Coordinates of C-alpha atoms in Angstrom, one line a residue:
X242 CA 0.0 0.0 0.0
X243 CA 1.1 3.5 -0.8
X244 CA -1.0 6.6 0.3
X245 CA 0.1 10.2 -0.1
X246 CA -2.0 13.2 1.1
X247 CA -0.9 16.3 -0.8
X248 CA -2.7 18.6 1.7
X249 CA -0.9 17.3 4.9
X250 CA 2.3 16.3 3.0
X251 CA 2.2 12.9 4.6
X252 CA 2.7 9.5 3.1
X253 CA 2.2 6.0 4.4
X254 CA 4.0 3.0 2.8
X255 CA 3.0 -0.5 4.0
X256 CA 3.7 -4.1 3.0
X257 CA 3.6 -7.4 4.9
X258 CA 6.4 -6.6 7.3
X259 CA 6.8 -2.8 7.4
X260 CA 5.0 0.5 7.8
X261 CA 6.8 3.7 7.0
X262 CA 5.1 7.0 7.7
X263 CA 6.7 10.1 6.0
X264 CA 6.2 13.8 6.5
X265 CA 7.4 16.3 3.7
X266 CA 6.0 19.5 5.2
X267 CA 9.6 20.6 6.1
X268 CA 12.2 18.4 4.5
X269 CA 12.0 14.7 4.9
X270 CA 11.0 13.3 8.3
X271 CA 10.4 9.6 8.9
X272 CA 7.7 9.8 11.5
X273 CA 7.8 6.0 12.0
X274 CA 9.3 2.9 10.6
X275 CA 7.5 0.0 12.3
X276 CA 7.8 -3.8 12.1
X277 CA 4.2 -4.8 11.6
X278 CA 4.9 -8.3 12.9
X279 CA 5.1 -6.7 16.4
X280 CA 2.2 -4.2 16.1
X281 CA 3.8 -1.3 17.9
X282 CA 5.3 2.0 16.9
X283 CA 9.1 2.1 16.3
X284 CA 11.7 4.7 15.3
X285 CA 9.6 7.8 15.8
X286 CA 10.6 11.1 14.1
X287 CA 13.9 10.5 12.5
X288 CA 15.6 12.6 9.9
X289 CA 16.6 10.6 6.8
X290 CA 19.9 12.4 6.2
X291 CA 22.0 15.5 6.9
X292 CA 25.0 16.8 5.0
X293 CA 28.3 18.4 5.6
X294 CA 29.2 20.6 2.6
X295 CA 31.5 23.6 2.0
X296 CA 32.1 24.1 5.7
X297 CA 28.4 24.0 6.7
X298 CA 25.9 21.5 8.1
X299 CA 22.6 21.0 6.5
X300 CA 19.6 18.7 6.9
X301 CA 16.7 18.0 4.5
X302 CA 14.9 21.0 6.1
X303 CA 17.4 23.3 4.4
X304 CA 16.0 22.2 1.1
X305 CA 12.8 23.2 -0.7
X306 CA 10.5 20.3 -1.3
X307 CA 9.2 20.1 -4.9
X308 CA 6.3 18.2 -6.3
X309 CA 6.0 14.7 -4.8
X310 CA 5.3 12.1 -7.4
X311 CA 3.9 8.6 -7.1
X312 CA 3.5 5.7 -9.5
X313 CA 3.1 1.9 -9.4
X314 CA 2.9 -1.2 -11.5
X315 CA 2.0 -4.8 -10.6
X316 CA 5.2 -5.3 -8.7
X317 CA 6.3 -2.0 -7.1
X318 CA 5.1 1.3 -5.7
X319 CA 7.3 4.3 -6.0
X320 CA 7.2 7.7 -4.3
X321 CA 9.7 10.4 -5.3
X322 CA 10.5 13.5 -3.4
X323 CA 12.6 16.2 -5.1
X324 CA 14.7 18.6 -2.9
X325 CA 16.5 21.8 -4.0
X326 CA 18.9 24.2 -2.4
X327 CA 19.8 26.9 -4.9
X328 CA 22.4 28.6 -2.7
X329 CA 24.4 25.4 -2.4
X330 CA 23.8 24.3 -6.0
X331 CA 22.6 20.9 -4.8
X332 CA 19.6 19.0 -6.1
X333 CA 18.4 15.8 -4.4
X334 CA 15.9 13.1 -5.4
X335 CA 14.8 10.7 -2.7
X336 CA 12.9 7.6 -3.9
X337 CA 10.9 5.2 -1.7
X338 CA 10.3 1.9 -3.5
X339 CA 7.9 -0.6 -2.0
X340 CA 8.0 -4.2 -3.3
X341 CA 4.5 -4.8 -1.8
X342 CA 5.8 -7.8 0.0
X343 CA 8.5 -7.2 2.7
X344 CA 11.0 -4.6 1.6
X345 CA 11.2 -0.9 1.2
X346 CA 14.1 0.6 -0.7
X347 CA 15.3 4.1 -0.1
X348 CA 17.4 5.6 -2.9
X349 CA 19.1 9.0 -2.5
X350 CA 20.4 10.7 -5.7
X351 CA 22.5 13.9 -5.3
X352 CA 23.4 16.4 -8.1
X353 CA 26.1 19.0 -7.5
X354 CA 26.1 21.9 -10.0
X355 CA 29.6 23.1 -8.9
X356 CA 28.5 26.7 -8.2
X357 CA 32.1 27.7 -7.6
X358 CA 33.3 25.8 -10.7
X359 CA 34.9 23.0 -8.8
X360 CA 33.6 20.0 -6.8
X361 CA 33.7 20.1 -3.0
X362 CA 33.7 17.2 -0.5
X363 CA 30.2 16.3 0.6
X364 CA 29.6 14.0 3.6
X365 CA 26.3 12.3 4.4
X366 CA 25.0 11.0 7.7
X367 CA 21.7 9.2 8.2
X368 CA 20.2 9.8 11.6
X369 CA 17.5 7.3 10.7
X370 CA 20.1 4.5 10.3
X371 CA 22.3 5.8 13.2
X372 CA 19.3 5.5 15.6
X373 CA 17.6 2.5 14.2
X374 CA 16.1 0.4 17.0
X375 CA 13.6 -2.2 17.7
X376 CA 12.6 -1.9 21.4
X377 CA 15.5 0.2 22.6
X378 CA 16.8 -1.3 25.8
X379 CA 18.4 -4.7 25.2
X380 CA 18.3 -4.5 21.4
X381 CA 20.9 -6.7 19.6
X382 CA 22.9 -5.5 16.7
X383 CA 24.8 -7.3 14.0
X384 CA 27.0 -4.9 12.1
X385 CA 27.9 -5.4 8.4
X386 CA 31.6 -5.7 8.9
X387 CA 31.5 -7.3 12.4
X388 CA 28.4 -9.3 12.9
X389 CA 29.7 -11.1 16.0
X390 CA 32.6 -10.1 18.2
X391 CA 34.5 -11.4 21.2
X392 CA 34.3 -9.4 24.5
X393 CA 37.5 -7.5 23.5
X394 CA 35.9 -6.5 20.1
X395 CA 37.7 -8.9 17.9
X396 CA 35.5 -10.0 14.9
X397 CA 34.6 -13.7 15.1
X398 CA 33.1 -14.1 11.7
X399 CA 36.0 -14.5 9.2
X400 CA 35.0 -12.7 6.1
X401 CA 35.7 -13.9 2.5
X402 CA 37.2 -12.1 -0.4
X403 CA 34.5 -11.8 -3.1
X404 CA 36.3 -9.6 -5.6
X405 CA 39.8 -8.2 -6.3
X406 CA 39.2 -4.9 -4.5
X407 CA 36.8 -6.0 -1.7
X408 CA 38.0 -8.2 1.1
X409 CA 34.5 -9.1 2.3
X410 CA 31.0 -9.8 1.4
X411 CA 28.5 -7.2 2.2
X412 CA 26.4 -8.4 5.1
X413 CA 23.3 -6.5 6.2
X414 CA 22.9 -4.3 9.3
X415 CA 20.6 -6.3 11.6
X416 CA 18.8 -4.9 14.7
X417 CA 16.4 -7.1 16.7
X418 CA 14.9 -7.1 20.2
X419 CA 16.6 -8.8 23.1
X420 CA 14.7 -12.0 22.3
X421 CA 16.5 -12.1 19.0
X422 CA 13.4 -12.4 17.0
X423 CA 11.5 -9.2 15.8
X424 CA 13.7 -6.7 14.1
X425 CA 15.0 -5.1 10.9
X426 CA 17.6 -6.1 8.3
X427 CA 19.1 -3.2 6.3
X428 CA 21.0 -4.2 3.1
X429 CA 23.3 -1.8 1.2
X430 CA 23.3 -3.2 -2.4
X431 CA 26.4 -2.5 -4.5
X432 CA 27.4 -3.9 -7.8
X433 CA 30.8 -2.2 -8.0
X434 CA 34.1 -4.0 -7.3
X435 CA 35.7 -0.7 -6.4
X436 CA 35.6 0.7 -2.9
X437 CA 37.1 4.1 -2.1
X438 CA 37.8 5.0 -5.7
X439 CA 36.8 8.6 -6.3
X440 CA 35.1 7.8 -9.6
X441 CA 32.4 5.7 -8.0
X442 CA 29.3 7.6 -7.0
X443 CA 27.5 4.8 -5.2
X444 CA 28.8 5.0 -1.6
X445 CA 27.0 1.9 -0.2
X446 CA 30.2 0.0 0.3
X447 CA 31.2 2.5 3.0
X448 CA 28.1 1.7 4.9
X449 CA 29.0 -2.0 4.5
X450 CA 32.2 -1.3 6.4
X451 CA 30.4 -0.3 9.6
X452 CA 31.7 -2.6 12.4
X453 CA 30.5 -1.1 15.7
X454 CA 27.9 0.9 17.4
X455 CA 30.2 4.0 17.5
X456 CA 30.7 3.7 13.7
X457 CA 27.0 3.4 13.1
X458 CA 26.1 6.3 15.3
X459 CA 28.8 8.7 14.0
X460 CA 29.2 7.7 10.4
X461 CA 30.1 10.3 7.8
X462 CA 30.0 8.9 4.3
X463 CA 32.1 10.8 1.7
X464 CA 30.0 11.2 -1.4
X465 CA 31.2 12.2 -4.9
X466 CA 28.2 13.9 -6.6
X467 CA 28.6 15.5 -10.0
X468 CA 26.3 17.3 -12.4
X469 CA 24.1 14.3 -12.9
X470 CA 21.7 12.5 -10.6
X471 CA 23.6 9.4 -9.4
X472 CA 22.5 6.7 -7.0
X473 CA 24.6 8.1 -4.2
X474 CA 23.2 6.1 -1.3
X475 CA 20.7 3.3 -1.2
X476 CA 19.4 0.9 1.5
X477 CA 16.8 -1.8 1.6
X478 CA 15.0 -2.4 4.9
X479 CA 13.0 -5.5 5.7
X480 CA 11.0 -6.4 8.8
X481 CA 12.1 -9.6 10.6
X482 CA 10.3 -12.1 12.7
X483 CA 13.3 -14.5 13.0
X484 CA 16.1 -12.0 13.9
X485 CA 19.6 -12.8 12.8
X486 CA 18.7 -16.3 11.7
X487 CA 16.2 -15.0 9.2
X488 CA 18.4 -12.1 8.1
X489 CA 21.3 -14.4 7.4
X490 CA 19.1 -16.8 5.5
X491 CA 17.7 -13.9 3.4
X492 CA 21.1 -12.7 2.7
X493 CA 22.4 -16.1 1.6
X494 CA 19.4 -16.6 -0.7
X495 CA 20.0 -13.2 -2.2
X496 CA 23.8 -14.0 -2.6
X497 CA 23.1 -17.4 -4.1
X498 CA 20.7 -16.1 -6.7
X499 CA 23.5 -14.6 -8.7
X500 CA 25.3 -18.0 -9.1
X501 CA 25.0 -21.1 -11.2
X502 CA 25.9 -24.0 -8.9
X503 CA 25.3 -26.8 -11.5
X504 CA 29.0 -27.9 -11.2
X505 CA 28.4 -28.8 -7.6
X506 CA 25.5 -31.0 -8.6
X507 CA 27.6 -33.3 -10.8
X508 CA 27.4 -36.8 -9.3
X509 CA 31.0 -37.6 -10.4
X510 CA 32.4 -34.8 -8.2
X511 CA 30.4 -35.6 -5.0
X512 CA 32.8 -38.3 -3.8
X513 CA 34.8 -35.5 -2.2
X514 CA 31.8 -34.6 0.0
X515 CA 32.1 -38.0 1.6
X516 CA 35.7 -37.5 2.7
X517 CA 36.8 -36.0 6.0
X518 CA 40.5 -36.4 6.6
X519 CA 43.0 -35.2 3.9
X520 CA 46.7 -35.7 4.2
X521 CA 49.5 -33.6 2.7
X522 CA 52.8 -35.4 2.1
X523 CA 56.1 -33.9 1.2
X524 CA 57.6 -36.9 -0.6
X525 CA 61.2 -36.3 0.3
X526 CA 60.4 -36.6 4.0
X527 CA 59.9 -39.7 6.0
X528 CA 56.1 -40.0 6.1
X529 CA 55.5 -41.6 2.7
X530 CA 58.9 -42.2 1.2
X531 CA 61.1 -45.2 1.8
X532 CA 64.6 -43.8 1.3
X533 CA 66.3 -47.1 1.5
X534 CA 64.4 -48.6 -1.4
X535 CA 63.8 -45.2 -3.0
X536 CA 60.0 -45.6 -3.4
X537 CA 56.7 -44.2 -2.2
X538 CA 55.4 -46.3 0.6
X539 CA 51.6 -46.0 0.8
X540 CA 51.4 -48.7 3.5
X541 CA 53.6 -46.7 5.8
X542 CA 51.7 -43.5 5.3
X543 CA 48.3 -45.1 5.8
X544 CA 49.5 -46.9 8.9
X545 CA 50.4 -43.5 10.4
X546 CA 47.0 -42.2 9.5
X547 CA 45.2 -44.8 11.6
X548 CA 45.9 -42.8 14.7
X549 CA 43.9 -39.9 13.1
X550 CA 41.0 -42.2 12.1
X551 CA 42.4 -42.9 8.6
X552 CA 43.4 -40.7 5.8
X553 CA 40.7 -40.3 3.1
X554 CA 42.8 -38.5 0.5
X555 CA 46.6 -37.8 0.2
X556 CA 48.4 -35.1 -1.7
X557 CA 51.8 -36.3 -3.1
X558 CA 54.0 -33.2 -3.2
X559 CA 57.4 -33.5 -4.8
X560 CA 58.7 -30.3 -6.4
X561 CA 58.9 -27.1 -4.2
X562 CA 61.1 -26.1 -2.5
X563 CA 63.5 -27.9 -4.8
X564 CA 62.2 -26.0 -7.8
X565 CA 64.6 -23.2 -9.1
X566 CA 67.9 -24.8 -8.5
X567 CA 68.2 -25.4 -12.3
X568 CA 66.0 -25.0 -15.4
X569 CA 63.9 -28.1 -14.7
X570 CA 60.1 -27.5 -14.5
X571 CA 57.6 -29.0 -12.1
X572 CA 56.8 -31.6 -14.9
X573 CA 60.4 -32.6 -15.1
X574 CA 60.5 -33.5 -11.4
X575 CA 57.8 -36.2 -11.9
X576 CA 60.1 -37.9 -14.4
X577 CA 63.2 -37.3 -12.3
X578 CA 61.6 -38.8 -9.2
X579 CA 63.0 -42.3 -8.5
X580 CA 61.1 -44.6 -10.7
X581 CA 59.7 -41.8 -12.8
X582 CA 56.1 -41.4 -13.7
X583 CA 55.6 -45.2 -13.3
X584 CA 56.4 -44.9 -9.6
X585 CA 53.6 -42.4 -9.2
X586 CA 51.2 -44.6 -11.1
X587 CA 52.2 -47.5 -8.9
X588 CA 51.6 -45.5 -5.7
X589 CA 48.3 -44.1 -6.8
X590 CA 47.1 -47.6 -7.6
X591 CA 48.2 -48.8 -4.1
X592 CA 46.3 -45.9 -2.5
X593 CA 43.2 -46.7 -4.6
X594 CA 43.3 -50.3 -3.5
X595 CA 42.9 -49.0 0.1
X596 CA 40.0 -46.7 -0.9
X597 CA 42.1 -43.5 -0.7
X598 CA 42.0 -40.9 -3.4
X599 CA 45.2 -39.0 -4.5
X600 CA 45.8 -35.4 -5.4
X601 CA 48.8 -34.1 -7.3
X602 CA 50.2 -30.6 -6.8
X603 CA 50.2 -27.8 -9.4
X604 CA 52.6 -24.9 -9.1
X605 CA 51.3 -22.0 -11.2
X606 CA 54.3 -19.8 -10.6
X607 CA 56.6 -22.3 -12.2
X608 CA 55.4 -21.6 -15.8
X609 CA 58.5 -21.1 -18.0
X610 CA 58.9 -18.5 -20.7
X611 CA 58.6 -21.3 -23.3
X612 CA 55.2 -22.5 -21.9
X613 CA 51.8 -21.2 -22.9
X614 CA 48.4 -21.7 -21.3
X615 CA 47.8 -24.4 -23.9
X616 CA 50.9 -26.4 -23.2
X617 CA 50.4 -26.0 -19.5
X618 CA 46.9 -27.3 -19.8
X619 CA 48.2 -30.3 -21.7
X620 CA 50.7 -31.1 -19.0
X621 CA 48.1 -30.5 -16.4
X622 CA 45.6 -33.0 -17.8
X623 CA 48.4 -35.4 -19.0
X624 CA 49.8 -35.9 -15.5
X625 CA 46.4 -37.1 -14.2
X626 CA 46.0 -39.3 -17.2
X627 CA 49.5 -40.9 -16.7
X628 CA 49.2 -41.3 -12.9
X629 CA 45.5 -42.1 -12.5
X630 CA 45.3 -39.5 -9.7
X631 CA 42.0 -38.1 -8.7
X632 CA 42.6 -34.3 -9.0
X633 CA 44.8 -31.4 -8.1
X634 CA 45.8 -29.4 -5.1
X635 CA 46.3 -26.0 -6.7
X636 CA 49.0 -24.1 -4.9
X637 CA 48.5 -20.4 -4.3
X638 CA 45.4 -20.4 -6.5
X639 CA 41.7 -19.5 -6.2
X640 CA 40.9 -20.5 -9.8
X641 CA 42.1 -22.3 -12.9
X642 CA 41.6 -21.6 -16.6
X643 CA 38.5 -23.2 -18.1
X644 CA 40.7 -24.9 -20.6
X645 CA 42.4 -26.8 -17.8
X646 CA 39.1 -28.1 -16.5
X647 CA 38.0 -29.1 -20.1
X648 CA 41.2 -31.0 -20.8
X649 CA 40.8 -32.9 -17.5
X650 CA 37.2 -33.7 -18.2
X651 CA 38.4 -35.2 -21.5
X652 CA 40.7 -37.5 -19.5
X653 CA 37.8 -38.8 -17.3
X654 CA 35.0 -37.4 -15.2
X655 CA 35.2 -37.0 -11.4
X656 CA 38.5 -35.1 -11.2
X657 CA 38.4 -32.7 -8.3
X658 CA 40.2 -29.4 -8.2
X659 CA 40.9 -27.9 -4.7
X660 CA 42.5 -24.5 -4.4
X661 CA 44.7 -23.2 -1.6
X662 CA 42.5 -20.1 -1.3
X663 CA 38.8 -19.7 -1.5
X664 CA 37.7 -18.8 -5.0
X665 CA 36.7 -15.3 -5.5
X666 CA 34.4 -13.6 -8.0
X667 CA 31.4 -15.2 -9.7
X668 CA 33.0 -17.6 -12.2
X669 CA 35.6 -19.3 -9.9
X670 CA 33.0 -19.8 -7.2
X671 CA 30.8 -21.5 -9.7
X672 CA 33.6 -23.8 -11.0
X673 CA 35.8 -24.5 -8.0
X674 CA 33.9 -26.9 -5.8
X675 CA 36.4 -27.2 -2.9
X676 CA 39.2 -25.2 -1.4
X677 CA 41.4 -25.0 1.7
X678 CA 40.3 -22.9 4.7
X679 CA 43.8 -22.1 5.6
X680 CA 43.9 -21.3 9.3
X681 CA 46.3 -18.4 10.0
X682 CA 44.6 -16.7 12.9
X683 CA 44.2 -19.1 15.7
X684 CA 43.0 -16.7 18.4
X685 CA 40.4 -16.0 19.5
X686 CA 38.1 -19.0 19.6
X687 CA 35.4 -19.4 18.5
X688 CA 36.0 -18.0 14.9
X689 CA 34.1 -19.3 11.9
X690 CA 34.6 -18.8 8.1
X691 CA 31.6 -17.0 6.6
X692 CA 32.1 -18.9 3.3
X693 CA 31.4 -22.2 5.0
X694 CA 27.9 -20.9 5.9
X695 CA 27.3 -18.7 2.9
X696 CA 28.1 -21.4 0.4
X697 CA 27.7 -24.7 2.3
X698 CA 27.9 -26.8 -0.9
X699 CA 31.5 -25.7 -1.2
X700 CA 33.5 -28.1 1.0
X701 CA 36.6 -26.4 2.5
X702 CA 38.8 -28.5 4.8
X703 CA 40.7 -26.6 7.5
X704 CA 44.5 -26.6 7.4
X705 CA 47.4 -25.0 9.2
X706 CA 51.1 -25.5 8.7
X707 CA 53.5 -23.9 11.3
X708 CA 51.4 -24.4 14.4
X709 CA 52.6 -26.0 17.6
X710 CA 50.7 -27.8 20.3
X711 CA 48.6 -24.9 21.6
X712 CA 47.5 -23.7 18.2
X713 CA 46.9 -27.2 16.9
X714 CA 44.4 -27.6 19.8
X715 CA 42.6 -24.5 18.5
X716 CA 42.8 -25.7 14.9
X717 CA 40.9 -28.8 15.9
X718 CA 38.3 -26.8 17.8
X719 CA 38.0 -24.5 14.8
X720 CA 37.2 -27.5 12.6
X721 CA 34.8 -28.8 15.2
X722 CA 33.0 -25.5 15.8
X723 CA 32.5 -24.8 12.1
X724 CA 31.8 -28.5 11.3
X725 CA 34.5 -28.6 8.6
X726 CA 36.9 -31.4 7.5
X727 CA 40.6 -31.3 8.1
X728 CA 43.9 -31.5 6.3
X729 CA 46.8 -33.1 8.2
X730 CA 50.1 -31.5 7.3
X731 CA 53.0 -32.5 9.5
X732 CA 56.1 -32.4 7.3
X733 CA 56.3 -28.7 6.3
X734 CA 58.9 -29.0 3.5
X735 CA 61.3 -30.6 5.9
X736 CA 60.3 -29.2 9.3
X737 CA 58.5 -31.8 11.3
X738 CA 55.4 -30.3 13.1
X739 CA 53.5 -33.4 14.5
X740 CA 50.2 -33.7 16.2
X741 CA 50.3 -35.2 19.7
X742 CA 48.7 -38.5 20.6
X743 CA 45.8 -36.7 22.3
X744 CA 45.2 -34.5 19.3
X745 CA 45.2 -37.5 17.0
X746 CA 42.6 -39.2 19.2
X747 CA 40.5 -36.0 19.2
X748 CA 40.6 -35.9 15.4
X749 CA 39.7 -39.6 15.2
X750 CA 36.7 -39.1 17.4
X751 CA 35.6 -36.0 15.5
X752 CA 35.9 -37.8 12.2
X753 CA 33.6 -40.6 13.5
X754 CA 31.0 -38.0 14.5
X755 CA 31.3 -36.0 11.3
X756 CA 30.8 -38.9 9.0
X757 CA 27.9 -40.3 11.1
X758 CA 26.1 -37.0 10.8
X759 CA 27.6 -35.8 7.5
X760 CA 24.4 -34.9 5.8
X761 CA 23.3 -32.8 8.7
X762 CA 26.7 -30.9 8.8
X763 CA 26.5 -30.5 5.0
X764 CA 22.9 -29.1 5.2
X765 CA 21.8 -26.3 2.8
X766 CA 20.8 -23.8 5.5
X767 CA 23.4 -23.6 8.4
X768 CA 23.4 -20.5 10.5
X769 CA 26.6 -19.0 12.0
X770 CA 26.3 -17.7 15.6
X771 CA 22.8 -18.9 16.3
X772 CA 21.5 -16.7 19.1
X773 CA 21.8 -18.1 22.6
X774 CA 21.0 -16.6 26.0
X775 CA 24.4 -16.8 27.9
X776 CA 26.9 -14.1 26.7
X777 CA 29.9 -16.5 27.1
X778 CA 28.4 -19.2 24.9
X779 CA 28.5 -19.3 21.1
X780 CA 26.6 -21.5 18.8
X781 CA 26.4 -22.6 15.2
X782 CA 23.2 -24.3 13.9
X783 CA 23.1 -27.2 11.3
X784 CA 19.5 -28.3 10.5
X785 CA 19.3 -31.4 8.3
X786 CA 17.6 -30.8 5.0
X787 CA 15.4 -33.8 5.7
X788 CA 14.2 -32.4 9.0
X789 CA 15.4 -35.5 10.8
X790 CA 18.0 -33.7 13.0
X791 CA 19.4 -30.4 14.1
X792 CA 22.9 -30.1 15.5
X793 CA 23.9 -27.2 17.8
X794 CA 27.7 -26.7 17.8
X795 CA 28.5 -24.9 21.0
X796 CA 31.6 -23.3 22.6
X797 CA 31.7 -22.1 26.2
X798 CA 34.2 -19.2 26.2
X799 CA 33.8 -18.7 29.9
X800 CA 36.2 -19.9 32.6
X801 CA 33.5 -21.8 34.4
X802 CA 31.1 -24.6 33.5
X803 CA 27.7 -23.4 32.2
X804 CA 24.5 -25.1 33.3
X805 CA 21.1 -23.8 32.1
X806 CA 18.9 -22.7 29.3
X807 CA 20.7 -22.0 26.0
X808 CA 18.2 -21.1 23.3
X809 CA 14.9 -21.7 21.7
X810 CA 15.0 -24.7 19.3
X811 CA 15.1 -23.8 15.6
X812 CA 12.4 -26.4 15.0
X813 CA 10.5 -28.4 17.6
X814 CA 12.3 -31.5 19.0
X815 CA 12.1 -33.6 22.1
X816 CA 15.3 -35.7 22.2
X817 CA 18.7 -34.0 22.9
X818 CA 22.0 -35.9 22.9
X819 CA 25.6 -34.8 23.3
X820 CA 27.4 -36.3 20.3
X821 CA 30.8 -34.5 20.6
X822 CA 32.6 -33.4 23.7
X823 CA 31.4 -33.7 27.3
X824 CA 28.3 -32.5 29.1
X825 CA 24.6 -33.1 29.2
X826 CA 21.6 -31.8 27.3
X827 CA 17.8 -31.8 27.5
X828 CA 14.8 -30.2 25.9
X829 CA 12.2 -28.4 28.1
X830 CA 9.3 -26.3 26.8
X831 CA 10.8 -25.8 23.4
X832 CA 14.2 -24.7 24.8
X833 CA 17.6 -26.4 24.8
X834 CA 19.2 -26.8 28.1
X835 CA 22.8 -28.0 28.6
X836 CA 25.8 -28.4 30.9
X837 CA 28.9 -27.2 29.1
X838 CA 32.5 -27.4 30.2
X839 CA 34.7 -24.3 29.6
X840 CA 36.8 -23.9 26.5
X841 CA 35.5 -27.0 24.8
X842 CA 33.4 -27.6 21.7
X843 CA 30.2 -29.6 22.3
X844 CA 27.8 -30.8 19.7
X845 CA 24.2 -31.5 20.7
X846 CA 21.9 -33.4 18.4
X847 CA 18.2 -32.7 18.7
X848 CA 15.7 -35.0 17.0
X849 CA 11.9 -35.0 16.8

């Protein structure tokens, strides 16, 4: 619904979740923006924006309001308010766009006529957004660049690189009541890869960098208007009945809508989803190489893996750091290895006989001046054809040329490419179905990788390299808390960095739990940092697509045991069982109760 009264200069915009009442008698005043799911008035009398320009401060009340226009079609309703300040040489158009369902978009276009012949800096602040609230006291906020933080302010949601210029996806600003249910989600849409580039008029990406209450309350967004009407600032606001859980699900759905995930649905590639423990072997070390007989020894390596619960795949790495001592390429090193290419084929066959898949390494920075993408692609596919290996571990990469994939498909289906870094940009995300989640920042726990929850179909095993006992403990907890597989790497190109017997046992137990509940952990709709009542406890939610189970991954960051109510169940259930870690769990009146030890990951399975 959109109603505008020209006499009173008031407008009401309403859909299924929101009601926004506007007053244009003196500038633009948002008299209310209410969540209709709660039925009470929220956000009374808020200015939409104010400006800092040529040494002065101005609000919309310093602009003359022109003729307000309305129009609609079968999908949207639009209300446009023109503003003019002749003395400043500024013209503004503010558009309110109602989708008639759940979202109202506000678009601000600013035109600067350069009255002094040159452009001046213009900063925008939105009191409406700065003061956005649900109930006031006890409201919970999730900021775009720092949705969840530790007590010392450290971000706990590890963001992903989605483009060359931007180091994170653009999460919404979420405000909900202390119960974590009713609230608002504010999205700042931006199609630009660039960020602070002066040529970009749309400044939404600056809003997406807001990481704290202080930054929200005091934001001053540098705008770059010119002599045309540009979409300087835009936000989309939606009413919520499910708080952060609903907001993240909406964001994921919106994010996924721009991608073609058909590569992930190929049956021949899904064998990787069934694997948990991946092993990285430096072949000139002692794990997998029999120096006396100068041969790869699969039996020796797999025997070592039994303490971890058994390796499901291995990567046979044999070139770097030996590359560069002469003009030999990475491909020459396969032939120069004792026994040559036949030795690799023999080892791959032996691993296959034990049900273990094999990855070969590809070093993109070793391309010689005489090589082209075409010859590299031929070598790339030819190695898998000659050895019978099952795919590549792509060193330093987040993507490969399409021709490499096509040449490998011609060898045989089911060859998996896993990159060292998460793929970025649209095409690589669509084509690279697995990557490492390389774990560089061990503290604090609990930290999670947003890509694991944003694109759960993309399996990303966790790996570290230089870490010692304490950090390896945290690595295991990181894998458990985010419900991700593991890569075991102990021989770091000659430096031996082993796991302890206790760590191996913990990984073995975690593997058993993961594989027993794999389809639940690999569900389509996981939620990072599911809201729980105690401040010291953090939770991730994994609801099985079949509805047969929901797993709550919990971490008590306090120094003392916790005993009490944790949260409302995502869906009704009656049977609660601790499946990982220690403690007890029960369901009472639709809530999950648990006893949790400090500094330990505990998984609780709840079933109907």
